[in-house]
CSV table of C-alpha atoms in Angstrom, one decimal:
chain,number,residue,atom,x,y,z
M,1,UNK,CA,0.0,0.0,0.0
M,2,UNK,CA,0.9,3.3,-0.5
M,3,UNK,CA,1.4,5.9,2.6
M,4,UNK,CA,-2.0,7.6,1.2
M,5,UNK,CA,-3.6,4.2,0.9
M,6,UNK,CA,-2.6,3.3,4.0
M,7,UNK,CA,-3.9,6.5,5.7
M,8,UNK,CA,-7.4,6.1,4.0
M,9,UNK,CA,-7.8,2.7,5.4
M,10,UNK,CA,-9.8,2.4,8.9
M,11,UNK,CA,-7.3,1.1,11.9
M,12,UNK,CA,-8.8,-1.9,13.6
M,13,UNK,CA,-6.9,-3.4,16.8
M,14,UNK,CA,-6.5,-6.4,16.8
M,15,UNK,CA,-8.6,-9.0,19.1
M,16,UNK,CA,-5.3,-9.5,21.2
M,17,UNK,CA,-1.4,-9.0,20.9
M,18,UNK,CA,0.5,-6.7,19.4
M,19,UNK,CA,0.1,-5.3,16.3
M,20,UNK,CA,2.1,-2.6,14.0
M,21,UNK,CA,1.2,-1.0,10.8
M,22,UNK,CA,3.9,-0.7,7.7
M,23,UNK,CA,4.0,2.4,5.5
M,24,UNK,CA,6.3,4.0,3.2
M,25,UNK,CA,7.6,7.1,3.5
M,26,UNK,CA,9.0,9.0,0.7
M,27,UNK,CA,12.4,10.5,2.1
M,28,UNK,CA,13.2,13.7,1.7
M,29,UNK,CA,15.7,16.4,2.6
M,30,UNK,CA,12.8,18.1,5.0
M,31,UNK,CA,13.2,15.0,7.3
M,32,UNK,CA,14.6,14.8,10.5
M,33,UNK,CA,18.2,12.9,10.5
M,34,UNK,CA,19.8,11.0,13.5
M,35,UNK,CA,23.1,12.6,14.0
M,36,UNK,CA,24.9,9.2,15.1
M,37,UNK,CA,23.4,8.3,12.1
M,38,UNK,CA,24.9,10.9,10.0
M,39,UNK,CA,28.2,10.7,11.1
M,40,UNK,CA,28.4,6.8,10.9
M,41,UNK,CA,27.4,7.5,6.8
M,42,UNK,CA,29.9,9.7,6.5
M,43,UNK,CA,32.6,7.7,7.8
M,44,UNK,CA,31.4,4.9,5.6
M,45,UNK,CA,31.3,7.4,2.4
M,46,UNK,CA,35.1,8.6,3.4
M,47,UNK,CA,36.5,4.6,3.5
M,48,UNK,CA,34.6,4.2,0.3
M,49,UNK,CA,35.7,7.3,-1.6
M,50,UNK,CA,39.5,6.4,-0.7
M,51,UNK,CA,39.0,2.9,-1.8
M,52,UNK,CA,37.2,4.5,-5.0
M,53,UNK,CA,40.0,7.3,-5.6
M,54,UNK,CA,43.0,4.2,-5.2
M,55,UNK,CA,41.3,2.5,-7.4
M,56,UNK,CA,40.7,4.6,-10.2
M,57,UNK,CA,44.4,6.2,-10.1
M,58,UNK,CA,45.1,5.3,-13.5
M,59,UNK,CA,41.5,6.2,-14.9
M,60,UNK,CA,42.9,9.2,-17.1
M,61,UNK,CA,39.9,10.9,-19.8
M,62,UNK,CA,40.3,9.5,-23.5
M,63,UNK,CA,41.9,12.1,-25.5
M,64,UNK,CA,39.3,14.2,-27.5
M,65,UNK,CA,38.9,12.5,-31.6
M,66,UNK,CA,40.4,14.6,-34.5
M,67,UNK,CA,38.3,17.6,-34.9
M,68,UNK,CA,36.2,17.8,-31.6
M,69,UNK,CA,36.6,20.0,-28.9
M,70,UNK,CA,38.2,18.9,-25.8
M,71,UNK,CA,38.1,20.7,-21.9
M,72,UNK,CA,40.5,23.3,-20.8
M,73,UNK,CA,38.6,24.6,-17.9
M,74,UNK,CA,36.7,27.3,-16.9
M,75,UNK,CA,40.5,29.2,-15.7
M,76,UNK,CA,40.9,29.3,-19.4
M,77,UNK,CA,37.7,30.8,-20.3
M,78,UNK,CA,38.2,33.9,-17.9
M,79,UNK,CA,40.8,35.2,-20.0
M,80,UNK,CA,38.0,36.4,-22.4
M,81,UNK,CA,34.8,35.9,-20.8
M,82,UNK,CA,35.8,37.6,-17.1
M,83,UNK,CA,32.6,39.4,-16.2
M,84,UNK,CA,30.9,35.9,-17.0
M,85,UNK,CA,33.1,33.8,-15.0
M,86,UNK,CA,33.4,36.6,-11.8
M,87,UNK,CA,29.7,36.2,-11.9
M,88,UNK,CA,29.4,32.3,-12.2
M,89,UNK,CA,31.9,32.1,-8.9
M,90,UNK,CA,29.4,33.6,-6.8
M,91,UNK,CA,26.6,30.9,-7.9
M,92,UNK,CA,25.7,27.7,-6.0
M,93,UNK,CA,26.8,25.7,-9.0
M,94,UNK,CA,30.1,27.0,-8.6
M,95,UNK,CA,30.3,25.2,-5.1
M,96,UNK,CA,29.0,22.0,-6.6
M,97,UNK,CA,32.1,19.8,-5.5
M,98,UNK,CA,32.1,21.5,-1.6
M,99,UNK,CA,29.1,20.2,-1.3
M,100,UNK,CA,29.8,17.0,-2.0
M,101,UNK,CA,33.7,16.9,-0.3
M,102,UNK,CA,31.5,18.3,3.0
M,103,UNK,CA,29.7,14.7,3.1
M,104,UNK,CA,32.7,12.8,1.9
M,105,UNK,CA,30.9,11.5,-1.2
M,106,UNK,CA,33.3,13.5,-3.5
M,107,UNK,CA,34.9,10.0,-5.1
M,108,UNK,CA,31.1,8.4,-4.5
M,109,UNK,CA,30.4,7.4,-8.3
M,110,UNK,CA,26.9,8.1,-7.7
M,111,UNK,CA,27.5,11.9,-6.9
M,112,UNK,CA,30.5,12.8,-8.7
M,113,UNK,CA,29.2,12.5,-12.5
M,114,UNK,CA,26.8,15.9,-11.6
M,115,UNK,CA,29.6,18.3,-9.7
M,116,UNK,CA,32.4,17.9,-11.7
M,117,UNK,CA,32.8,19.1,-15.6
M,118,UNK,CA,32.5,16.6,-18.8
M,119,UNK,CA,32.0,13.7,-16.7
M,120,UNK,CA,33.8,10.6,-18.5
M,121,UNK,CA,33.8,12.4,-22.1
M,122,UNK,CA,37.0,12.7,-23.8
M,123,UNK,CA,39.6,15.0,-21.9
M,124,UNK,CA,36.5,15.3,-19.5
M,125,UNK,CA,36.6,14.4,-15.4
M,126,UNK,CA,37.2,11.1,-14.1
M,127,UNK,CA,37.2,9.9,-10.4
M,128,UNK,CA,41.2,9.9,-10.5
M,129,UNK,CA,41.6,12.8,-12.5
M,130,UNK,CA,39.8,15.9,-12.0
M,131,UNK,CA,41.0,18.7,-10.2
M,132,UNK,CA,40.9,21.6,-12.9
M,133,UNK,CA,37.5,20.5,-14.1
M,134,UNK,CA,35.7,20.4,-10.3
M,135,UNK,CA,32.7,22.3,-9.8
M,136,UNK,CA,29.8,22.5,-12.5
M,137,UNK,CA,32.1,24.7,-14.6
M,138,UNK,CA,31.4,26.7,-18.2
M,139,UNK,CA,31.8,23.7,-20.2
M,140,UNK,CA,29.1,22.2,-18.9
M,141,UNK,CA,26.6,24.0,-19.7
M,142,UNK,CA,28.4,25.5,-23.3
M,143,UNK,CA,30.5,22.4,-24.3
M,144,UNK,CA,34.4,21.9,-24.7
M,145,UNK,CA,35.8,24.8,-25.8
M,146,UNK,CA,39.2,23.7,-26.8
M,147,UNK,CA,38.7,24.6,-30.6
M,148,UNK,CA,36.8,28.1,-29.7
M,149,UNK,CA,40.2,28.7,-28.0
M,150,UNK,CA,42.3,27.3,-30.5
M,151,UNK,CA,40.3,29.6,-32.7
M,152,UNK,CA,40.9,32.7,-30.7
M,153,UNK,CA,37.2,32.6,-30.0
M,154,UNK,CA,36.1,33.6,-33.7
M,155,UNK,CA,34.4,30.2,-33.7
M,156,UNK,CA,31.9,28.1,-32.0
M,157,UNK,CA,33.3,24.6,-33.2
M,158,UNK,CA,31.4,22.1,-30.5
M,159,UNK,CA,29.9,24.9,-28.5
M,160,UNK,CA,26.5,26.6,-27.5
M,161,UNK,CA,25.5,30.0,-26.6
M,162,UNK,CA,22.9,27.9,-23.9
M,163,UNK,CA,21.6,25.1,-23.5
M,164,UNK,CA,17.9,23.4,-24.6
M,165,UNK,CA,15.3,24.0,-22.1
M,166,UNK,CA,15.7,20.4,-20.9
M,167,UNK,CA,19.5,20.1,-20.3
M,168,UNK,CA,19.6,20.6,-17.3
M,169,UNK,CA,16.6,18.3,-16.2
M,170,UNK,CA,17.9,15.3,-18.6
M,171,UNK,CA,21.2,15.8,-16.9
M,172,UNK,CA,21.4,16.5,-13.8
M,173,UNK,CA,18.4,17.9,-12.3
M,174,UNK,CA,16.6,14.8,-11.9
M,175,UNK,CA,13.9,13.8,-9.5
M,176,UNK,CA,16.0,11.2,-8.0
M,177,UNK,CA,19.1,13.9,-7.1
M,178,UNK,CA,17.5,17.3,-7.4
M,179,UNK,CA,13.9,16.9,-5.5
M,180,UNK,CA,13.7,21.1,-5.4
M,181,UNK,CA,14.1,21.7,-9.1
M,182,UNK,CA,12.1,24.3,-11.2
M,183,UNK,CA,14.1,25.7,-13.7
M,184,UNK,CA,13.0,29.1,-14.2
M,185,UNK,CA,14.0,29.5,-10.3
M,186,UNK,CA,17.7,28.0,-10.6
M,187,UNK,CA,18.2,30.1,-13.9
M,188,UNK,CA,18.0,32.8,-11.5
M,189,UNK,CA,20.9,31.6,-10.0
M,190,UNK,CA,23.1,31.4,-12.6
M,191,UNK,CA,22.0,34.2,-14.9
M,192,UNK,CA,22.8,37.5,-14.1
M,193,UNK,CA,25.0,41.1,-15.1
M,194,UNK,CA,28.1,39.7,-17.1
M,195,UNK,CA,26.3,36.2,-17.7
M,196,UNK,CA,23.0,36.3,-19.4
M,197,UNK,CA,22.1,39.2,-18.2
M,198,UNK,CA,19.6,39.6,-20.7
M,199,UNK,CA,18.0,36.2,-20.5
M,200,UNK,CA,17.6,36.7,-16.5
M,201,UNK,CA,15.5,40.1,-17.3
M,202,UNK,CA,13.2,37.8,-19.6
M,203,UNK,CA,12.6,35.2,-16.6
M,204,UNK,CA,11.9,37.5,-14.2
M,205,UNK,CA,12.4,38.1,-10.3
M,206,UNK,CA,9.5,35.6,-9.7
């Protein structure tokens, strides 16, 4: 049964003994956790992530195929697009692997695909190699820019002014991880003077 099943149906004691009634609840981040609890997870997710991050020390990206775009990192973008990336730093996205090394599930495989940058694509993140592509990071959202570099940003060769609609939905922002979504709301976040300004005026202060 479900919890709303289960509420809807009358309660009858039983004629003697004891009794209990079974119900699922959905969890989310609104619920109460058991400290103990907590900190017994996170040491767990810590011994994991080390065995994870030993293991994969040899997992280096694929290098990109002739003639498409590979990462360089969002340090590299700054060199032309500074008022964009001074504004992206002071977005949540741009925390996106804190929040992840403050529970100790930064080398969890299940977490680490959405807070880092080109997860497992060629010259992209991996769990062993990833420390200039941490954080949810312009590529992301834009694609590799390693030819728009190469190109001394006269071309767009693998690259995207934004995103579809349902990018970030498809991607990341799924029910299962991202319970809170609504995307006009978390464009807010990350459009604003120096980085879509004019897009953020269209959706509004809500």
């Amino acid at each position: 049964f479900s919890l709303d099943e289960l509420k809807a149906r009358p309660l009858r004691a039983p004629a003697q003994g004891s009794w209990f009634t079974l119900g699922m609840i959905k969890i989310k981040r609104q619920l109460a956790c058991n400290p103990s609890v907590v900190i017994a997870k996170q040491a767990y997710d810590k011994q994991v992530g080390e065995a994870n991050l030993k293991a994969a020390a040899g997992e280096k990206p694929a290098p990109a195929p002739a003639g498409q775009a590979g990462y360089v990192g969002m340090e590299e973008c700054g060199y032309c697009h500074k008022p964009a990336v001074d504004f992206w730093a002071k977005t949540k996205h741009a925390n996106a692997w804190e929040t992840l090394d403050g529970l100790n599930k930064q080398f969890n495989r299940d977490c680490i695909g959405c807070h880092v940058t080109g997860w497992q694509e060629p010259t992209g993140a991996t769990l062993g190699h990833n420390e200039a592509l941490r954080d949810v990071q312009c590529e992301t959202c834009h694609g590799p820019g390693s030819l728009h570099v190469d190109a001394d940003g006269k071309k767009m060769t693998g690259m995207v002014l934004a995103p579809a609609a349902d990018f970030c939905a498809g991607k990341c922002h799924t029910p299962e991880h991202s319970d809170t979504f609504e995307l006009k709301a978390y464009l807010r976040d990350v459009l604003g003077k120096g980085h879509g300004d004019k897009a953020r005026r269209k959706v509004g202060d809500g």
